[in-house]
PDB file of C-alpha atoms in Angstrom:
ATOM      1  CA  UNK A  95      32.813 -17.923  13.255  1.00  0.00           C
ATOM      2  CA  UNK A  96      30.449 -20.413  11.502  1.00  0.00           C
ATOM      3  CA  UNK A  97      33.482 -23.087  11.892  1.00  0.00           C
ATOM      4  CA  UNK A  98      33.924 -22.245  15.419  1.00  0.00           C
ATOM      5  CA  UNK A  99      29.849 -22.058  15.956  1.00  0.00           C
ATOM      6  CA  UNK A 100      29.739 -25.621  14.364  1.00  0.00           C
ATOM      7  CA  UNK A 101      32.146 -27.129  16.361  1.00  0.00           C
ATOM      8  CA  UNK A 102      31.577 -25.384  19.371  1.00  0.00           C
ATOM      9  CA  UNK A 103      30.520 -28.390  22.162  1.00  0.00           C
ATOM     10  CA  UNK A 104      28.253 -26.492  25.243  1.00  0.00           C
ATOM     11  CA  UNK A 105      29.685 -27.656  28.731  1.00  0.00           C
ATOM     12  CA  UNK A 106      26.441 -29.117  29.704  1.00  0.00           C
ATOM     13  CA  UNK A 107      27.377 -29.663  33.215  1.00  0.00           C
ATOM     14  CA  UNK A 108      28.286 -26.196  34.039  1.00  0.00           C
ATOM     15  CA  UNK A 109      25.395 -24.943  32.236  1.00  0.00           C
ATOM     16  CA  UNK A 110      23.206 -27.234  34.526  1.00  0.00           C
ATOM     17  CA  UNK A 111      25.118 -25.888  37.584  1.00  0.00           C
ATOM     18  CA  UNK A 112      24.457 -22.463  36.576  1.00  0.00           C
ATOM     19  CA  UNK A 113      20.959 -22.815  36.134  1.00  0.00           C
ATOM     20  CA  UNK A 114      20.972 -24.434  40.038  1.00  0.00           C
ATOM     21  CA  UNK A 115      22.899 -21.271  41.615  1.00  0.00           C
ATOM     22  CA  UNK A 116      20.268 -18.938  39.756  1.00  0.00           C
ATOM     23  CA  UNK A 117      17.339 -21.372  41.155  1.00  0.00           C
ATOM     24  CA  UNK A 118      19.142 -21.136  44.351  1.00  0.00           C
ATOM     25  CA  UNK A 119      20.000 -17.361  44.682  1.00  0.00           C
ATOM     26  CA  UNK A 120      16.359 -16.871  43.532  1.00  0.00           C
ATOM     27  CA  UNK A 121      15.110 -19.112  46.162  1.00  0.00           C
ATOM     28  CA  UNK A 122      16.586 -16.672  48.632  1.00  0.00           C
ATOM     29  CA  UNK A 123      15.520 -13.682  47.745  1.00  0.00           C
ATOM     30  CA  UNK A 124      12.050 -15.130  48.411  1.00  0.00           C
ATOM     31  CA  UNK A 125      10.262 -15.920  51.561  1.00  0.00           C
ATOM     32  CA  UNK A 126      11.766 -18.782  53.234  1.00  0.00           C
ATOM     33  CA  UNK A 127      10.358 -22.420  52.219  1.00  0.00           C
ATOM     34  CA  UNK A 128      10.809 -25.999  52.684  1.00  0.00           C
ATOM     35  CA  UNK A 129      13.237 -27.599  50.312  1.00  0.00           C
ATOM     36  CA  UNK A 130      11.970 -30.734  49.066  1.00  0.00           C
ATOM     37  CA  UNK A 131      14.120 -33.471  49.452  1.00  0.00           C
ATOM     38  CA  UNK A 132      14.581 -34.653  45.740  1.00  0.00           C
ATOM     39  CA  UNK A 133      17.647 -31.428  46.329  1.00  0.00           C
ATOM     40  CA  UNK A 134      19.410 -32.827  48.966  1.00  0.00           C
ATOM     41  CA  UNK A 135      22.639 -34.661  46.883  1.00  0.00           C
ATOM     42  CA  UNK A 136      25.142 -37.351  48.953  1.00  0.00           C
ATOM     43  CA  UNK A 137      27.470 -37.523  45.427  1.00  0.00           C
ATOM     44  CA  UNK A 138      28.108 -35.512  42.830  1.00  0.00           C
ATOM     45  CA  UNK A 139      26.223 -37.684  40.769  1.00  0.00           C
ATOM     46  CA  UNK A 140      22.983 -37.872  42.294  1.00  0.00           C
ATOM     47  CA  UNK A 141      23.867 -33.798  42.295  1.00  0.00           C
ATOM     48  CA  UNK A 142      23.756 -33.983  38.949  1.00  0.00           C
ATOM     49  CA  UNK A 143      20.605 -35.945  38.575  1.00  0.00           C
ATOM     50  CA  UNK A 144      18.952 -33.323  40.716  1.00  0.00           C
ATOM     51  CA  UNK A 145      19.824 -30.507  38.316  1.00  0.00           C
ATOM     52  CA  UNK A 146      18.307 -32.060  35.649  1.00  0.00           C
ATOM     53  CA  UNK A 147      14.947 -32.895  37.859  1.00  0.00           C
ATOM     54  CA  UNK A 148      14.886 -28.895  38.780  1.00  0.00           C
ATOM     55  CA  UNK A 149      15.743 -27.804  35.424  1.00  0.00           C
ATOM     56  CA  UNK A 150      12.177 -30.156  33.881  1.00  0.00           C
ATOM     57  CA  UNK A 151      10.483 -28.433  36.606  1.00  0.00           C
ATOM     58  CA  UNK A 152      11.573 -24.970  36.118  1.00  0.00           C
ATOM     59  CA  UNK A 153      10.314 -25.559  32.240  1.00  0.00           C
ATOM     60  CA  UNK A 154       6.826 -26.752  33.340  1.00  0.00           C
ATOM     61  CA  UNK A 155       6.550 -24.269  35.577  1.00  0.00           C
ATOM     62  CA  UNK A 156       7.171 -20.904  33.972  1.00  0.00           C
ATOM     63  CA  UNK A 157       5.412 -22.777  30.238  1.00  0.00           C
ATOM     64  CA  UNK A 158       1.774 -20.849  30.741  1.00  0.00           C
ATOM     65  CA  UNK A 159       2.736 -19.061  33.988  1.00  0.00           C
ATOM     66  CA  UNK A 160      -0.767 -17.166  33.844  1.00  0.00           C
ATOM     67  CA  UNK A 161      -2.036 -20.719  34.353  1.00  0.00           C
ATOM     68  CA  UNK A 162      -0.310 -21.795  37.653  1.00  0.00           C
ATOM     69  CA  UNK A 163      -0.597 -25.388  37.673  1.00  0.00           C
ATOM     70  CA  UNK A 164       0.887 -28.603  40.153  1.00  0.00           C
ATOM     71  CA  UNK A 165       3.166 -30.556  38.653  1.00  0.00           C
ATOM     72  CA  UNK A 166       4.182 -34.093  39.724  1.00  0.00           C
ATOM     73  CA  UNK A 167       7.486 -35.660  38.463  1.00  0.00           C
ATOM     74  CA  UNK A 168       6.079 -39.004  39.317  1.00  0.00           C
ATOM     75  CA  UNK A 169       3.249 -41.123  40.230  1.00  0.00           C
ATOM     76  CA  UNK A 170       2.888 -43.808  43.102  1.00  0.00           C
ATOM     77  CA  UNK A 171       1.232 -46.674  42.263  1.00  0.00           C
ATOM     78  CA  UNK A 172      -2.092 -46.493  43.522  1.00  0.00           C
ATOM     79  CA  UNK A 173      -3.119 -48.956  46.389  1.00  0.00           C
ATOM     80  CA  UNK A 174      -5.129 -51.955  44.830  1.00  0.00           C
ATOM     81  CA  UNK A 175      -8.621 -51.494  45.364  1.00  0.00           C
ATOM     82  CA  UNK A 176     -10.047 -53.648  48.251  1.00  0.00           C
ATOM     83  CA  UNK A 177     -11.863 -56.796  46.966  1.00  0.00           C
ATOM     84  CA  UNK A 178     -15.631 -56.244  47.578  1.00  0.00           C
ATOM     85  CA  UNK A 179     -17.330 -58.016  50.848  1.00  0.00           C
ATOM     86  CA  UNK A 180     -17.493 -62.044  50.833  1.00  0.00           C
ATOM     87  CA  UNK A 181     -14.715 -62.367  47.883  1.00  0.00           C
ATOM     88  CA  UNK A 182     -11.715 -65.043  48.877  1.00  0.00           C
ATOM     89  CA  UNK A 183     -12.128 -68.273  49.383  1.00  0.00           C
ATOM     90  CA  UNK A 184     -15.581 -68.428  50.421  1.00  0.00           C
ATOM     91  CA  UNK A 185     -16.961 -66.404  47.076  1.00  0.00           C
ATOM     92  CA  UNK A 186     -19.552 -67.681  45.406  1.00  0.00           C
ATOM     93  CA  UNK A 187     -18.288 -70.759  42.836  1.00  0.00           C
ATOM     94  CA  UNK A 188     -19.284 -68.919  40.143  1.00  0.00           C
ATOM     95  CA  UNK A 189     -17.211 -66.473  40.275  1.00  0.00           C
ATOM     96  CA  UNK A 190     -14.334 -68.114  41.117  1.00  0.00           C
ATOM     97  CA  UNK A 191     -14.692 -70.115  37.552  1.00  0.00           C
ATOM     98  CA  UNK A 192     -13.085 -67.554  35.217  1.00  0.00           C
ATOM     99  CA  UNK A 193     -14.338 -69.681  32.611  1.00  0.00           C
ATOM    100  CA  UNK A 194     -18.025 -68.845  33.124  1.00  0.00           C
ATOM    101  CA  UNK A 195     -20.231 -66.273  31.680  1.00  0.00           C
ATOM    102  CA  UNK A 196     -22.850 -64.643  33.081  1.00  0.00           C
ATOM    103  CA  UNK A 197     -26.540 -66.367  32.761  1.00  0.00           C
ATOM    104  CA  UNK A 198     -24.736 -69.798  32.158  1.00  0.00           C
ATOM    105  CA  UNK A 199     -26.031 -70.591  35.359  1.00  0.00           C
ATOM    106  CA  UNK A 200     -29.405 -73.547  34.822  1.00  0.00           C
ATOM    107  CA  UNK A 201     -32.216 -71.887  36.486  1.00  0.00           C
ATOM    108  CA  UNK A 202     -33.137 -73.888  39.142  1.00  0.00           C
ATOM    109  CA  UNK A 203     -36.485 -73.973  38.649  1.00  0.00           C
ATOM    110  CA  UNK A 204     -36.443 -74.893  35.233  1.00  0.00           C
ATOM    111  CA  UNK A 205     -36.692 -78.391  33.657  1.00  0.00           C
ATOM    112  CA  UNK A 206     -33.262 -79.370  31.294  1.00  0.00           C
ATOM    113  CA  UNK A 207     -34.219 -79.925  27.974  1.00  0.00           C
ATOM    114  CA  UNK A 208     -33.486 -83.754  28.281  1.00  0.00           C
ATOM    115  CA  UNK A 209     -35.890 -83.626  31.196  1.00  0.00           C
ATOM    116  CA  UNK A 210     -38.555 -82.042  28.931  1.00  0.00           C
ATOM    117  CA  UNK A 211     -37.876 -84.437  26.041  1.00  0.00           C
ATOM    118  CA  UNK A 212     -37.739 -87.789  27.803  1.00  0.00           C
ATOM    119  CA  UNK A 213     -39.770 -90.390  25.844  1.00  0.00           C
ATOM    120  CA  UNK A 214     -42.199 -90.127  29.555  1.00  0.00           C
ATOM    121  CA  UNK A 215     -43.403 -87.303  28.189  1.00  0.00           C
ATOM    122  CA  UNK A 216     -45.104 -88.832  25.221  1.00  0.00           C
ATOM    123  CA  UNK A 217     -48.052 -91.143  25.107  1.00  0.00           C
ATOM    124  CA  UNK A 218     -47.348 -94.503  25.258  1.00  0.00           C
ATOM    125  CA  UNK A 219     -48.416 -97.351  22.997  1.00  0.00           C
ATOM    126  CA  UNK A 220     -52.093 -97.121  22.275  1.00  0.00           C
ATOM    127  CA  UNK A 221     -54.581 -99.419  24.490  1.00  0.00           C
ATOM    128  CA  UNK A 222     -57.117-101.401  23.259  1.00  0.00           C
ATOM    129  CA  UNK A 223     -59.271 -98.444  21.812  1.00  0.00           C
ATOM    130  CA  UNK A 224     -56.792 -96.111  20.450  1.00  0.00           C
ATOM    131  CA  UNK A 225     -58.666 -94.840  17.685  1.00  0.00           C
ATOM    132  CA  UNK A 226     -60.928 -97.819  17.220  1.00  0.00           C
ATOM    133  CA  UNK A 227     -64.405 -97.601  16.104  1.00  0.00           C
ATOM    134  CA  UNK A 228     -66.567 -96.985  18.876  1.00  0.00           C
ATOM    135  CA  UNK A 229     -68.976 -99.502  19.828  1.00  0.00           C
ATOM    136  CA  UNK A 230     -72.083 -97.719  19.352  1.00  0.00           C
ATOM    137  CA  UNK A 231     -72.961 -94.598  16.872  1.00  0.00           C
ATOM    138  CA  UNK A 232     -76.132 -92.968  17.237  1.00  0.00           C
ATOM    139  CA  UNK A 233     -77.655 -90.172  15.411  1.00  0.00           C
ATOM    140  CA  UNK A 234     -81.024 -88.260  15.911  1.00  0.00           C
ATOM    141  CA  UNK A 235     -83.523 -86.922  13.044  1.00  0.00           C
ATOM    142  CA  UNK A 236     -87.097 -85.913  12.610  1.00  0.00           C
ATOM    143  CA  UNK A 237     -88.173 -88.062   9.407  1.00  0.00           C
ATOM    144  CA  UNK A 238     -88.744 -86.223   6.290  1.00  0.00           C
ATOM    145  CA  UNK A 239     -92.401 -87.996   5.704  1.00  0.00           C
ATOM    146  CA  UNK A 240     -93.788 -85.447   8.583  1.00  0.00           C
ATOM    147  CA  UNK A 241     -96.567 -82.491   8.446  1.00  0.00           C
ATOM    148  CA  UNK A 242     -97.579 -79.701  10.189  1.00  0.00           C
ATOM    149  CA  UNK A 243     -99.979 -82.349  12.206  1.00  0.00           C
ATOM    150  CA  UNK A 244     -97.991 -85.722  12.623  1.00  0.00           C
ATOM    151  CA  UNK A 245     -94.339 -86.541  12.885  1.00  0.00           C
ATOM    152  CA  UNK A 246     -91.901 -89.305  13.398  1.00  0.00           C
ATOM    153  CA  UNK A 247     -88.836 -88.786  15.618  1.00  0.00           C
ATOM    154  CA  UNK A 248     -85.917 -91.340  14.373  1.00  0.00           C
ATOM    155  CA  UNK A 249     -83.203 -92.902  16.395  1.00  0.00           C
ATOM    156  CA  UNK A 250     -80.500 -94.453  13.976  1.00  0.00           C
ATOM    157  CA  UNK A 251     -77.570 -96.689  15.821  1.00  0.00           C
ATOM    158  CA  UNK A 252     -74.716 -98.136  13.987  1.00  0.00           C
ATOM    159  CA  UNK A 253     -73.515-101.188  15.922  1.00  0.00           C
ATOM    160  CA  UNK A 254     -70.133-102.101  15.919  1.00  0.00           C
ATOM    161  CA  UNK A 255     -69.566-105.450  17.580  1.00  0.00           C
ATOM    162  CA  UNK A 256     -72.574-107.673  18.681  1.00  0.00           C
ATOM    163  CA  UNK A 257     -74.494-106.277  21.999  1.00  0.00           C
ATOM    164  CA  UNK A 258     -75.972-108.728  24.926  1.00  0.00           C
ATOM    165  CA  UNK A 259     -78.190-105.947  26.604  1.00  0.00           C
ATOM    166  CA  UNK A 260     -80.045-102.897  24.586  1.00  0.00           C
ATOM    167  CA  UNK A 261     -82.324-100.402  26.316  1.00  0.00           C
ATOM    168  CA  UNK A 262     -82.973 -97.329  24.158  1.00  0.00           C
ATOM    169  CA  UNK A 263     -85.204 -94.548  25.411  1.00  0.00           C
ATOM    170  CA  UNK A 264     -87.017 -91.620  23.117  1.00  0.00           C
ATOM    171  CA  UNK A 265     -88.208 -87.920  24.929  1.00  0.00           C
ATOM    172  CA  UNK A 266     -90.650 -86.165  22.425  1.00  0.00           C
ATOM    173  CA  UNK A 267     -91.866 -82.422  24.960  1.00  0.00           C
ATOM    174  CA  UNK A 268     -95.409 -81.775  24.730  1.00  0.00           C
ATOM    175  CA  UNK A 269     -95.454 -78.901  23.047  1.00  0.00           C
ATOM    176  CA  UNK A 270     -99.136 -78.902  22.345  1.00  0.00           C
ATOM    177  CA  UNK A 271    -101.532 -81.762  21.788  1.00  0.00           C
ATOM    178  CA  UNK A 272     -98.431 -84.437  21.809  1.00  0.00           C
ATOM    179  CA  UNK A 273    -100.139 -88.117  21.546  1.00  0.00           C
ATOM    180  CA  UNK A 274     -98.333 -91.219  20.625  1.00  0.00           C
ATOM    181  CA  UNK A 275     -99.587 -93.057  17.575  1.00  0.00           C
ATOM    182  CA  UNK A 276     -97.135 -95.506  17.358  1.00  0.00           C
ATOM    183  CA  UNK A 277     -93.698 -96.889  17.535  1.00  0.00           C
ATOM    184  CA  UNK A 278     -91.461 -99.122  15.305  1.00  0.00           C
ATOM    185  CA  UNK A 279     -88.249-100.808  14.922  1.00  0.00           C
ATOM    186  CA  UNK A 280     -85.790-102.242  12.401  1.00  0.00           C
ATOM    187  CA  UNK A 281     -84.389-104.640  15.209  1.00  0.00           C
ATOM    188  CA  UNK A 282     -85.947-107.934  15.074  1.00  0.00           C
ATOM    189  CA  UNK A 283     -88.970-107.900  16.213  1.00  0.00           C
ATOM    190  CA  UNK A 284     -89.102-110.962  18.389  1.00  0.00           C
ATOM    191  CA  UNK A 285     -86.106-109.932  20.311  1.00  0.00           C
ATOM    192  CA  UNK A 286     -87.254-106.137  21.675  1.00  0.00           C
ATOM    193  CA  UNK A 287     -90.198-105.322  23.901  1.00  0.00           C
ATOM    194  CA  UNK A 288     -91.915-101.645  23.100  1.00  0.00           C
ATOM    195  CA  UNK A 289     -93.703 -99.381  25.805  1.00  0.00           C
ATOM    196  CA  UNK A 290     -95.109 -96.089  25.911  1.00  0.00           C
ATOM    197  CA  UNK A 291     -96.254 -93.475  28.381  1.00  0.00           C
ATOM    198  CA  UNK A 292     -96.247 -90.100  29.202  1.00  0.00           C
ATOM    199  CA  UNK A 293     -94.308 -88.809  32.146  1.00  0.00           C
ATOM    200  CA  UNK A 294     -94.212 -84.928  33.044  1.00  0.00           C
ATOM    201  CA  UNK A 295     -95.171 -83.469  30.004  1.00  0.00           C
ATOM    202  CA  UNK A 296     -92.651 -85.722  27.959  1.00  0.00           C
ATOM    203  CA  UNK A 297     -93.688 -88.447  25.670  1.00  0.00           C
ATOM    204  CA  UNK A 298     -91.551 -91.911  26.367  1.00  0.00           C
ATOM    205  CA  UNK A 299     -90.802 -94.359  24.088  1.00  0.00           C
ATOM    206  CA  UNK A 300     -88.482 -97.141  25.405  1.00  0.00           C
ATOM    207  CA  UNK A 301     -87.086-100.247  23.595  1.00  0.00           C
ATOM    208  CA  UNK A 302     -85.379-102.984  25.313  1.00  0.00           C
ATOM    209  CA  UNK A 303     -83.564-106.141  23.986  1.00  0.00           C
ATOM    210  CA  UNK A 304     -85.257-109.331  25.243  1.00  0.00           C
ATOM    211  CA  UNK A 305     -82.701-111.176  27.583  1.00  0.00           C
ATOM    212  CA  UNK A 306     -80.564-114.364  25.711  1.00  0.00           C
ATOM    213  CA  UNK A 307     -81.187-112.086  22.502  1.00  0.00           C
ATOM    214  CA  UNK A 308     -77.915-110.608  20.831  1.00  0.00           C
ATOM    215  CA  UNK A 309     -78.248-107.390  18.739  1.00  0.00           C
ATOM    216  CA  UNK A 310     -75.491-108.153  15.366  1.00  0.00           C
ATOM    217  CA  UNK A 311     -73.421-105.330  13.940  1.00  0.00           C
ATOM    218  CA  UNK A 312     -75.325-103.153  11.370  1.00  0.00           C
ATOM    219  CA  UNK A 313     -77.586-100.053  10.886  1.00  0.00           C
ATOM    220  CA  UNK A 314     -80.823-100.165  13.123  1.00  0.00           C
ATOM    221  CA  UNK A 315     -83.616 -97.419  13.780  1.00  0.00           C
ATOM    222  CA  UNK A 316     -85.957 -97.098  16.407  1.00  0.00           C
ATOM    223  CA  UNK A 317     -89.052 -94.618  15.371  1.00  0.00           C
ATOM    224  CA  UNK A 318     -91.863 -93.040  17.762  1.00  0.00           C
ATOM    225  CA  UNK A 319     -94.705 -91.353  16.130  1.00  0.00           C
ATOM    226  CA  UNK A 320     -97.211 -89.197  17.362  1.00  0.00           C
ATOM    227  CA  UNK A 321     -99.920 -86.257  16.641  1.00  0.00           C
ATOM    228  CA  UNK A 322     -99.008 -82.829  17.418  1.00  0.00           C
ATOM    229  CA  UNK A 323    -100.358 -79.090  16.932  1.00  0.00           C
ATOM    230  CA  UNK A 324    -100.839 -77.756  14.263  1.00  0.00           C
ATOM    231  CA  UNK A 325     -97.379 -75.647  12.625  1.00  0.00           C
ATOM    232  CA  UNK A 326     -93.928 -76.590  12.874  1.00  0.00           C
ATOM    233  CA  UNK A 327     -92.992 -78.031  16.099  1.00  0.00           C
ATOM    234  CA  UNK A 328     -90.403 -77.158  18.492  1.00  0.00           C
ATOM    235  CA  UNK A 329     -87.820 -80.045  18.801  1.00  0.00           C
ATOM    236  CA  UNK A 330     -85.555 -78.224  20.875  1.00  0.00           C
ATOM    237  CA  UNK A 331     -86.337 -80.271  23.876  1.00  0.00           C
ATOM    238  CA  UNK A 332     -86.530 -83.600  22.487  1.00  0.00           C
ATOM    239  CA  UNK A 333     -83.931 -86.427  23.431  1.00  0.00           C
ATOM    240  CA  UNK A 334     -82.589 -89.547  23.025  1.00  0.00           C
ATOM    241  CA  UNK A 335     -80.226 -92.092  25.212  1.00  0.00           C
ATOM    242  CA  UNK A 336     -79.033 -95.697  24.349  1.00  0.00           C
ATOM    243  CA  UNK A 337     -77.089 -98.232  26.859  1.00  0.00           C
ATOM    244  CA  UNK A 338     -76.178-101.675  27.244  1.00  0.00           C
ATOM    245  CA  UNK A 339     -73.658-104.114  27.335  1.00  0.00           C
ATOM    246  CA  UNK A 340     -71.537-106.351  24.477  1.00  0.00           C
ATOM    247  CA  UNK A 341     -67.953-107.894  23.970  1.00  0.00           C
ATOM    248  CA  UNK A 342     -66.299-104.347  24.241  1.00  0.00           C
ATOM    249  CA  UNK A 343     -68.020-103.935  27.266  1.00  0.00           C
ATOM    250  CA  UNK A 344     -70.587-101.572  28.580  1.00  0.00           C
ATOM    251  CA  UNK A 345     -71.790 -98.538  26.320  1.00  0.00           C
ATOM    252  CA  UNK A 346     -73.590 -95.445  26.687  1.00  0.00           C
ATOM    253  CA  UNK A 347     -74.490 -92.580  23.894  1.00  0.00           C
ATOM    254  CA  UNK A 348     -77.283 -89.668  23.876  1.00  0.00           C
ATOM    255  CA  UNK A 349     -78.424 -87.105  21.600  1.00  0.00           C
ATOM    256  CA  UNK A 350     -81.163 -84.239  20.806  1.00  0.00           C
ATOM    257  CA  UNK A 351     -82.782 -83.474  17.049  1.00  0.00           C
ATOM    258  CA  UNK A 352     -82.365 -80.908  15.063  1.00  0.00           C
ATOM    259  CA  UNK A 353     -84.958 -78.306  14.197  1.00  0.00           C
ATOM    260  CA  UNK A 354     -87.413 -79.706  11.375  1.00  0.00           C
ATOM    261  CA  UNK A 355     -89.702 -77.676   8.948  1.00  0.00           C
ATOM    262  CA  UNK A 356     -92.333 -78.806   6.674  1.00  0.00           C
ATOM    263  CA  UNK A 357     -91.109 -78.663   3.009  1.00  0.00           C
ATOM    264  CA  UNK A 358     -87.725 -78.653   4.013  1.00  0.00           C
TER     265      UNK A 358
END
């Protein structure tokens, strides 16, 4: 039996066209239904081919019955999605580039970095007083010979090239029995004309370089002098202002002085 088992070859096609009749005779015994057309056959062959379709349905059918389920033997392709609105020919260019990635657009309102880096950009060659020595320094000091009842205001300018014209002008505030007892120079003495006077509360001293005269480069102070309460006096609104005229042209500085105390 083993040898006959072993060599026994099943008659597939009958036991396909068994399975049909049962499928069929079934079929009857139930209510009435639509055959699908996948069953109608034209040839024995495509007979055939519709056996083996019912029989792969059969299986998925009854596999899990308690779990009815729809079973499609194939698949349709599915219609190709519609392209969204404004996509064809007149799409934007940027999409149509498959090339480009997102944000590779240049904002338009943006400068390129060549535009930022042009040699425009950057200061030029210097002019004629790039970082030259200006003309005229000044600087503003209460000299350190003063007292709680006199005191000497110094103006100190550092001339750089000579100077045609020269007016400087000293502000000392009355702050309390303010009277001038002199005035002085380290200019030449010949060449600058002194005057005094008191305007508003402020004591004036003005110097002013005789014209023809020519101030040389160097260190020069102009002093005012004067009486004043008694105590430390308040400098804070004293002044000073300098102008004039020279081969690098016209010039103008001003300054205040810092606070001074006796002993300091």
């Amino acid at each position: 039996m083993r040898t006959a088992a072993a060599s026994h070859e099943p008659d597939r096609i009958r036991m396909l066209a068994r399975v049909t009749a049962g499928m069929a005779a079934d079929g009857r015994r139930r209510a009435p239904r639509t055959r699908p057309r996948w069953t109608r056959v034209v040839s024995p062959v495509a007979g055939l081919a519709a056996a083996v379709a019912a029989t792969g349905i059969a299986v998925v059918a009854t596999d899990g019955a308690e779990r009815p389920q729809t079973v499609r033997t194939s698949s349709e392709p599915a219609e190709p999605a519609a392209p969204p609105a404004g996509a064809g020919a007149g799409a934007d260019s940027a999409s149509a580039d498959p090339d480009r990635r997102p944000g590779d657009e240049p904002d338009a309102g943006s400068q390129s970095d060549a535009e930022r880096h042009t040699p425009s950009a950057y200061p030029t060659a210097a002019g004629p007083n790039h970082l030259a020595e200006p003309t005229v320094r000044s600087k503003g000091t209460i000299n350190t010979h003063s007292n709680p009842y006199w005191a000497q205001s110094d103006i100190t300018l550092t001339i750089g090239r000579p100077l045609t014209s020269l007016t400087v002008e000293l502000r000392v505030a009355d702050t309390g029995d303010v009277r001038s007892t002199g005035a002085w120079t380290s200019l030449p003495t010949g060449d600058v004309t002194t005057a005094t006077h008191a305007e508003d509360g402020v004591l004036v001293y003005r110097w002013t370089l005789r014209k023809g005269a020519t101030v040389t480069p160097g260190r020069y102070v102009l002093a005012g002098q004067y009486n004043h309460a008694e105590g430390d006096r308040d400098t804070g609104r004293d002044a000073y202002a300098a102008s004039g005229n020279g081969a690098s042209g016209a010039f103008a500085v001003r300054g205040d002085f810092p606070q001074f105390t006796v002993g300091d």
